[in-house]
Short mmCIF file of C-alpha atoms in Angstrom, two decimals:
data_model
loop_
_atom_site.label_atom_id
_atom_site.label_comp_id
_atom_site.label_asym_id
_atom_site.label_seq_id
_atom_site.Cartn_x
_atom_site.Cartn_y
_atom_site.Cartn_z
CA MET A 53 8.04 -49.42 133.64
CA SER A 54 8.10 -50.16 129.92
CA GLY A 55 4.89 -47.80 129.54
CA SER A 56 6.88 -44.92 130.90
CA ILE A 57 9.72 -45.08 128.58
CA PRO A 58 7.85 -43.75 125.58
CA LYS A 59 6.61 -40.83 127.80
CA ILE A 60 10.21 -40.05 128.96
CA ILE A 61 11.36 -40.04 125.30
CA LEU A 62 8.39 -37.94 124.17
CA GLY A 63 9.09 -35.75 127.03
CA SER A 64 12.77 -35.24 126.19
CA ILE A 65 11.87 -34.48 122.56
CA THR A 66 9.42 -31.98 123.52
CA PHE A 67 11.75 -30.29 125.95
CA PHE A 68 14.48 -30.19 123.22
CA LEU A 69 12.16 -28.58 120.66
CA VAL A 70 11.08 -26.09 123.25
CA ALA A 71 14.75 -25.31 123.96
CA ILE A 72 15.43 -24.85 120.22
CA GLY A 73 12.27 -22.49 119.91
CA LEU A 74 13.32 -20.39 122.78
CA PHE A 75 16.83 -20.14 121.32
CA LEU A 76 15.39 -18.95 117.96
CA LEU A 77 13.17 -16.41 119.87
CA PHE A 78 16.30 -15.09 121.86
CA ALA A 79 18.17 -14.86 118.46
CA ILE A 80 15.39 -12.93 116.89
CA THR A 81 15.36 -10.55 119.87
CA MET A 82 19.18 -9.95 119.63
CA GLU A 83 18.67 -9.33 115.89
CA VAL A 84 16.14 -6.54 116.73
CA LEU A 85 18.69 -5.19 119.35
CA GLU A 86 21.47 -5.00 117.04
CA THR A 87 19.26 -3.25 114.39
CA SER A 88 18.08 -0.52 116.65
CA ARG A 89 18.03 -0.06 120.34
CA VAL A 90 14.92 2.06 119.99
CA LEU A 91 13.07 -0.85 118.29
CA CYS A 92 14.26 -3.12 120.97
CA VAL A 93 12.75 -0.81 123.57
CA ILE A 94 9.58 -0.69 121.68
CA LEU A 95 9.57 -4.50 121.54
CA GLY A 96 9.84 -4.50 125.35
CA ILE A 97 7.18 -2.10 125.85
CA PHE A 98 4.97 -4.28 123.49
CA VAL A 99 5.71 -7.40 125.49
CA VAL A 100 4.58 -5.59 128.62
CA TYR A 101 1.52 -4.22 126.96
CA SER A 102 0.47 -7.58 125.45
CA ALA A 103 1.25 -9.61 128.68
CA CYS A 104 -0.14 -7.15 131.39
CA ILE A 105 -1.76 -4.01 130.09
CA LEU A 106 -4.14 -5.38 127.39
CA PRO A 107 -5.41 -8.41 129.41
CA ALA A 108 -5.95 -6.06 132.54
CA ILE A 109 -7.97 -3.62 130.26
CA ASP A 110 -10.07 -6.67 128.79
CA ARG A 111 -10.72 -8.22 132.39
CA ARG A 112 -12.11 -4.76 133.55
CA VAL A 113 -14.29 -4.26 130.59
CA GLU A 114 -15.56 -7.79 130.92
CA ARG A 115 -16.38 -7.36 134.62
CA SER A 116 -18.19 -4.18 133.68
CA LYS A 117 -20.33 -6.31 131.43
CA SER A 118 -21.08 -8.93 133.91
CA GLY A 119 -24.34 -10.85 133.27
CA ASP A 120 -24.30 -10.66 129.42
CA GLU A 121 -23.15 -14.36 128.93
CA ASP A 122 -25.73 -16.78 127.86
CA THR A 123 -25.68 -20.52 128.16
CA GLY A 124 -23.98 -20.84 124.88
CA ASN A 125 -21.06 -18.75 126.06
CA ARG A 126 -20.77 -20.61 129.30
CA ARG A 127 -20.32 -23.87 127.38
CA TYR A 128 -17.74 -22.38 125.31
CA ARG A 129 -15.69 -21.34 128.36
CA VAL A 130 -12.55 -23.12 129.47
CA LYS A 131 -13.32 -26.62 130.71
CA LYS A 132 -11.94 -27.08 134.16
CA GLU A 133 -11.39 -30.56 135.49
CA ASN A 134 -13.38 -31.22 138.57
CA GLY A 135 -13.99 -27.44 138.90
CA LEU A 136 -10.35 -26.61 139.62
CA LYS A 137 -8.35 -24.00 137.64
CA ILE A 138 -5.41 -24.79 135.63
CA GLN A 139 -2.28 -24.61 137.86
CA LYS A 140 0.01 -21.82 137.18
CA ARG A 141 2.97 -23.94 136.63
CA ARG A 142 1.12 -25.82 133.82
CA ARG A 143 -0.06 -22.43 132.29
CA TYR A 144 3.47 -21.14 132.28
CA TRP A 145 4.76 -24.38 130.68
CA ASP A 146 1.92 -24.08 127.96
CA LEU A 147 2.96 -20.64 127.26
CA ILE A 148 6.66 -21.33 126.98
CA SER A 149 5.87 -24.28 124.78
CA TYR A 150 3.58 -22.36 122.58
CA LEU A 151 5.90 -19.45 122.20
CA ALA A 152 8.69 -21.91 121.13
CA LEU A 153 6.27 -23.42 118.56
CA LEU A 154 5.42 -20.01 117.17
CA THR A 155 9.11 -19.18 116.88
CA GLY A 156 10.20 -22.27 115.24
CA THR A 157 7.23 -22.42 112.91
CA PHE A 158 7.96 -18.83 111.83
CA VAL A 159 11.72 -19.26 111.22
CA VAL A 160 11.10 -22.37 109.25
CA VAL A 161 8.21 -20.93 107.14
CA TYR A 162 10.06 -17.56 106.73
CA LEU A 163 13.09 -19.27 105.28
CA VAL A 164 11.06 -21.45 102.90
CA VAL A 165 8.89 -18.66 101.69
CA LEU A 166 12.01 -16.45 101.23
CA LEU A 167 13.73 -19.20 99.21
CA MET A 168 10.55 -19.65 97.14
CA HIS A 169 10.74 -15.81 96.53
CA GLU A 170 14.38 -15.78 95.40
CA LEU A 171 14.26 -18.93 93.35
CA SER A 172 11.10 -17.53 91.50
CA HIS A 173 13.30 -14.70 90.40
CA SER A 174 16.13 -16.91 89.45
CA LEU A 175 14.18 -19.41 87.74
CA LEU A 176 12.36 -17.01 85.41
CA ALA A 177 15.66 -15.36 84.71
CA VAL A 178 17.00 -18.81 83.57
CA LEU A 179 13.87 -19.21 81.43
CA LEU A 180 14.29 -15.97 79.86
CA GLY A 181 17.94 -16.37 79.27
CA ALA A 182 19.23 -13.83 81.74
CA LYS A 183 21.34 -16.27 83.75
CA GLN A 184 22.36 -20.07 83.63
CA ASP A 185 21.74 -21.67 86.98
CA PRO A 186 18.47 -21.13 88.88
CA LEU A 187 20.13 -22.39 92.24
CA ASP A 188 22.77 -19.72 91.71
CA ILE A 189 21.35 -17.29 94.20
CA VAL A 190 22.76 -15.52 97.28
CA TYR A 191 21.98 -17.42 100.38
CA GLY A 192 21.89 -15.02 103.22
CA SER A 193 21.56 -15.43 106.94
CA TRP A 194 18.89 -17.61 108.62
CA ILE A 195 17.22 -14.44 109.87
CA GLY A 196 16.56 -13.58 106.23
CA SER A 197 19.18 -10.69 105.64
CA HIS A 198 21.35 -10.50 102.60
CA TRP A 199 19.42 -12.93 100.35
CA ASP A 200 19.42 -12.12 96.76
CA GLU A 201 18.38 -13.75 93.43
CA ASN A 202 21.77 -12.90 91.88
CA VAL A 203 20.35 -11.48 88.71
CA ASP A 204 22.42 -8.88 86.96
CA TYR A 205 19.75 -6.23 86.52
CA THR A 206 22.48 -3.52 85.77
CA SER A 207 23.50 -5.31 82.63
CA LEU A 208 19.84 -5.83 81.51
CA PHE A 209 19.20 -2.19 81.78
CA ALA A 210 22.38 -1.26 80.09
CA THR A 211 21.59 -3.41 77.13
CA GLY A 212 18.06 -1.90 76.91
CA LYS A 213 16.23 -4.86 78.35
CA GLY A 214 14.35 -2.85 80.79
CA THR A 215 10.92 -4.88 80.22
CA LEU A 216 12.80 -8.23 80.66
CA ALA A 217 14.43 -7.05 83.99
CA ALA A 218 10.89 -5.83 85.24
CA THR A 219 9.34 -9.21 84.30
CA ILE A 220 12.01 -11.07 86.32
CA ALA A 221 11.57 -8.59 89.26
CA CYS A 222 7.79 -9.40 89.21
CA ALA A 223 8.41 -13.07 89.72
CA GLY A 224 9.29 -12.87 93.40
CA PRO A 225 6.35 -10.66 94.58
CA PHE A 226 3.99 -12.71 92.22
CA SER A 227 4.94 -15.94 93.83
CA ASN A 228 4.16 -14.47 97.30
CA ILE A 229 0.70 -13.21 96.19
CA LEU A 230 -0.01 -16.58 94.59
CA LEU A 231 0.99 -18.51 97.75
CA PHE A 232 -1.13 -16.14 99.84
CA ILE A 233 -4.18 -16.83 97.79
CA ILE A 234 -3.79 -20.48 97.95
CA THR A 235 -3.04 -20.67 101.60
CA ALA A 236 -6.08 -18.35 102.29
CA TRP A 237 -8.37 -20.59 100.26
CA ILE A 238 -7.22 -23.54 101.92
CA LEU A 239 -7.82 -22.13 105.36
CA SER A 240 -11.41 -21.48 104.30
CA ILE A 241 -12.15 -25.15 103.49
CA LYS A 242 -14.38 -26.54 106.29
CA ALA A 243 -12.45 -29.84 106.45
CA MET A 244 -9.25 -28.02 107.23
CA LYS A 245 -10.88 -27.04 110.63
CA ASN A 246 -10.64 -30.53 111.81
CA HIS A 247 -6.81 -30.67 111.47
CA PRO A 248 -5.42 -28.06 113.87
CA ARG A 249 -1.66 -28.86 113.38
CA ILE A 250 -2.16 -28.42 109.48
CA PHE A 251 -4.26 -25.35 110.02
CA HIS A 252 -1.44 -23.93 112.35
CA CYS A 253 1.24 -24.37 109.62
CA ILE A 254 -0.74 -23.15 106.75
CA PHE A 255 -1.89 -20.12 108.72
CA TRP A 256 1.45 -18.88 109.44
CA THR A 257 2.64 -19.62 105.91
CA CYS A 258 -0.18 -17.42 104.89
CA ILE A 259 0.84 -14.65 107.31
CA VAL A 260 4.55 -14.83 106.33
CA THR A 261 3.93 -14.58 102.63
CA PHE A 262 1.43 -11.78 102.92
CA SER A 263 3.72 -9.92 105.30
CA MET A 264 6.62 -10.24 102.85
CA VAL A 265 4.79 -8.89 99.70
CA PHE A 266 2.87 -6.18 101.74
CA GLU A 267 6.07 -4.82 103.40
CA TYR A 268 7.64 -4.59 99.91
CA VAL A 269 4.70 -2.64 98.53
CA TYR A 270 4.20 -0.47 101.65
CA THR A 271 7.94 0.36 102.53
CA ARG A 272 9.89 -0.15 99.38
CA SER A 273 7.83 1.02 96.37
CA PHE A 274 9.94 4.16 96.14
CA GLN A 275 13.44 2.42 96.28
CA ALA A 276 15.66 2.69 93.28
CA HIS A 277 16.60 -0.99 93.75
CA ASP A 278 14.90 -4.01 95.11
CA ASP A 279 12.07 -5.75 93.31
CA PHE A 280 9.64 -2.79 92.77
CA GLY A 281 12.54 -0.38 91.92
CA ASN A 282 13.47 -2.60 89.11
CA ILE A 283 9.85 -2.87 88.13
CA THR A 284 9.17 0.76 87.99
CA HIS A 285 12.56 1.41 86.30
CA GLY A 286 12.14 -1.26 83.65
CA LEU A 287 8.50 -0.33 82.77
CA GLY A 288 9.05 3.36 83.14
CA ILE A 289 6.06 3.95 85.47
CA SER A 290 5.78 5.89 88.57
CA PRO A 291 6.24 4.07 91.91
CA TRP A 292 3.04 5.69 93.15
CA TRP A 293 0.98 3.41 90.98
CA ILE A 294 2.49 0.34 92.84
CA PHE A 295 2.29 2.11 96.27
CA ILE A 296 -1.25 3.24 96.17
CA THR A 297 -2.67 0.10 94.44
CA GLY A 298 -0.66 -2.33 96.42
CA THR A 299 -1.37 -0.52 99.71
CA ILE A 300 -5.13 -0.63 99.09
CA LEU A 301 -5.21 -4.30 98.07
CA GLY A 302 -2.84 -5.07 101.07
CA ILE A 303 -5.18 -3.25 103.53
CA ILE A 304 -8.09 -5.32 102.11
CA ALA A 305 -6.28 -8.53 102.66
CA LEU A 306 -5.11 -7.55 106.01
CA TYR A 307 -8.75 -6.81 107.03
CA TYR A 308 -9.67 -10.29 105.79
CA ILE A 309 -6.95 -11.99 107.86
CA ILE A 310 -7.84 -10.18 111.08
CA THR A 311 -11.52 -10.58 110.80
CA GLN A 312 -11.81 -14.10 109.26
CA LEU A 313 -8.57 -16.19 109.55
CA LEU A 314 -7.19 -15.00 112.91
CA PRO A 315 -10.25 -15.78 114.88
CA THR A 316 -10.63 -19.06 113.18
CA TYR A 317 -7.13 -19.78 114.04
CA LEU A 318 -7.80 -19.00 117.66
CA ALA A 319 -10.78 -21.16 117.87
CA ILE A 320 -9.33 -24.24 115.85
CA VAL A 321 -5.65 -24.42 117.20
CA ILE A 322 -5.82 -22.98 120.59
CA PRO A 323 -9.57 -23.06 121.64
CA ASN A 324 -10.52 -22.26 125.34
CA ASN A 325 -7.09 -20.90 126.23
CA ARG A 326 -7.26 -17.09 126.53
CA LEU A 327 -3.59 -16.98 127.56
CA LEU A 328 -2.27 -18.59 124.28
CA GLN A 329 -5.00 -16.62 122.32
CA TYR A 330 -3.35 -13.40 123.52
CA THR A 331 0.03 -14.77 122.74
CA ALA A 332 -1.00 -15.64 119.17
CA VAL A 333 -2.62 -12.25 118.50
CA SER A 334 0.60 -10.56 119.87
CA PHE A 335 2.85 -12.57 117.90
CA PHE A 336 0.81 -12.02 114.76
CA SER A 337 1.03 -8.22 115.23
CA PHE A 338 4.84 -8.48 115.93
CA ILE A 339 5.50 -10.40 112.77
CA ILE A 340 3.66 -7.99 110.47
CA PHE A 341 3.99 -4.76 112.13
CA LEU A 342 7.49 -4.78 113.67
CA PHE A 343 9.63 -7.55 112.20
CA TYR A 344 8.58 -6.72 108.56
CA ILE A 345 7.33 -3.10 108.58
CA GLY A 346 8.64 -1.55 111.73
CA LEU A 347 12.27 -2.58 111.08
CA ARG A 348 12.24 -0.64 107.85
CA ILE A 349 12.59 2.71 109.69
CA THR A 350 16.23 1.81 110.20
CA ASN A 351 16.80 0.06 106.82
CA TYR A 352 15.12 2.75 104.86
CA PRO A 353 15.15 6.21 106.74
CA ASP A 354 13.75 8.23 103.66
CA VAL A 355 10.27 9.55 103.50
CA PRO A 356 7.77 8.11 102.93
CA GLU A 357 9.15 4.75 103.99
CA TRP A 358 10.10 6.15 107.44
CA TRP A 359 6.53 7.28 108.02
CA CYS A 360 5.47 3.76 106.84
CA GLY A 361 7.57 2.28 109.43
CA VAL A 362 6.08 4.66 112.09
CA SER A 363 2.63 3.71 111.13
CA GLY A 364 3.59 -0.09 111.46
CA ILE A 365 4.56 0.52 115.01
CA ALA A 366 1.38 2.36 115.81
CA ALA A 367 -0.52 -0.65 114.32
CA LEU A 368 1.64 -2.93 116.41
CA PHE A 369 -0.27 -1.68 119.50
CA ILE A 370 -3.63 -0.99 117.91
CA VAL A 371 -4.27 -4.22 116.24
CA PRO A 372 -3.83 -6.50 119.29
CA PHE A 373 -6.32 -4.14 121.08
CA LEU A 374 -8.85 -4.34 118.23
CA ALA A 375 -8.37 -8.09 117.52
CA SER A 376 -8.02 -9.14 121.32
CA PRO A 377 -9.80 -12.58 121.99
CA ALA A 378 -11.92 -10.71 124.61
CA ARG A 379 -13.57 -8.57 121.92
CA GLY A 380 -17.25 -9.41 121.47
CA TRP A 381 -16.98 -9.72 117.63
CA VAL A 382 -13.87 -12.05 118.03
CA LYS A 383 -15.65 -14.18 120.54
CA ARG A 384 -18.73 -14.45 118.44
CA ARG A 385 -16.57 -15.48 115.52
CA MET A 386 -14.67 -17.98 117.55
CA LYS A 387 -17.82 -19.52 118.95
CA ALA A 388 -19.20 -19.96 115.45
CA ASP A 389 -16.04 -21.71 114.20
CA PHE A 390 -15.85 -23.68 117.42
CA TRP A 391 -19.49 -25.15 117.09
CA GLU A 392 -18.95 -25.52 113.26
CA ARG A 393 -16.01 -27.74 113.91
CA ASN A 394 -17.67 -29.92 116.58
CA LEU A 395 -21.06 -30.38 114.71
#
């Protein structure tokens, strides 16, 4: 009886954390609905696409290629106890738990990275004498709206301190870029593959900080305000320099994430579970291409930002198809990471 008490406590804690994660997922969905009903419909279509259409396409393709699996692939398949399939109830619980984990991880990491971004602005402003208190920032909602570094850029421009204003405006994006480089490097360390929980947290930190700065470059380079608006105004340069250079570098980084980090994450954190792997790839696509880029259609309806948002929605559906765990190149990459970890 005493041995069952810890299990009951652990089960209760797990259930509580799952409930919190699902609540956060519901809140994010409601935020999308309040922002735009069209985007909410797109989100609904994407869920159906990720849960039903894409797996069905992959199953049909895999059946058409029957007989191409070698012994190594068979050893990498899902291990079934006593030859029995995992019960559907267990699969659904795993899915719900993992969705809750993803949502909770995202919200926490998102707020931490956002706080780091704003404090970077504020701290540099204090060091350069533009404000007094580095903690004096505008703390917005938990979903990330209405946050601000609370730096009076208007006064800086009015007093001829445009270069100073641009320097302060650079601090936030620079902190995101630096964090992305550090987290991507940590994820490439071989020893990190033996710690799936840590790998999970660092991976999503990498994704969030990348998404934040890439969205800034891709959808806000031409804004009169925000970070890059203050940078271009203060330095007197064309926003096209930031847009073109930043977009090219961002696409290169995105390619690295999709082809290297994402398959490694699938192999290390959720190996041998195709359902959760589909979920991770879909959540990854949702974060970058809808939550960050796609939502800018309603926030910034001007061209070219509007078209950038449309391209993000297109990528929302294309990337999960190209990076599906059923793709041959993804399976080869996952298998390599799987064996490397278990050597």
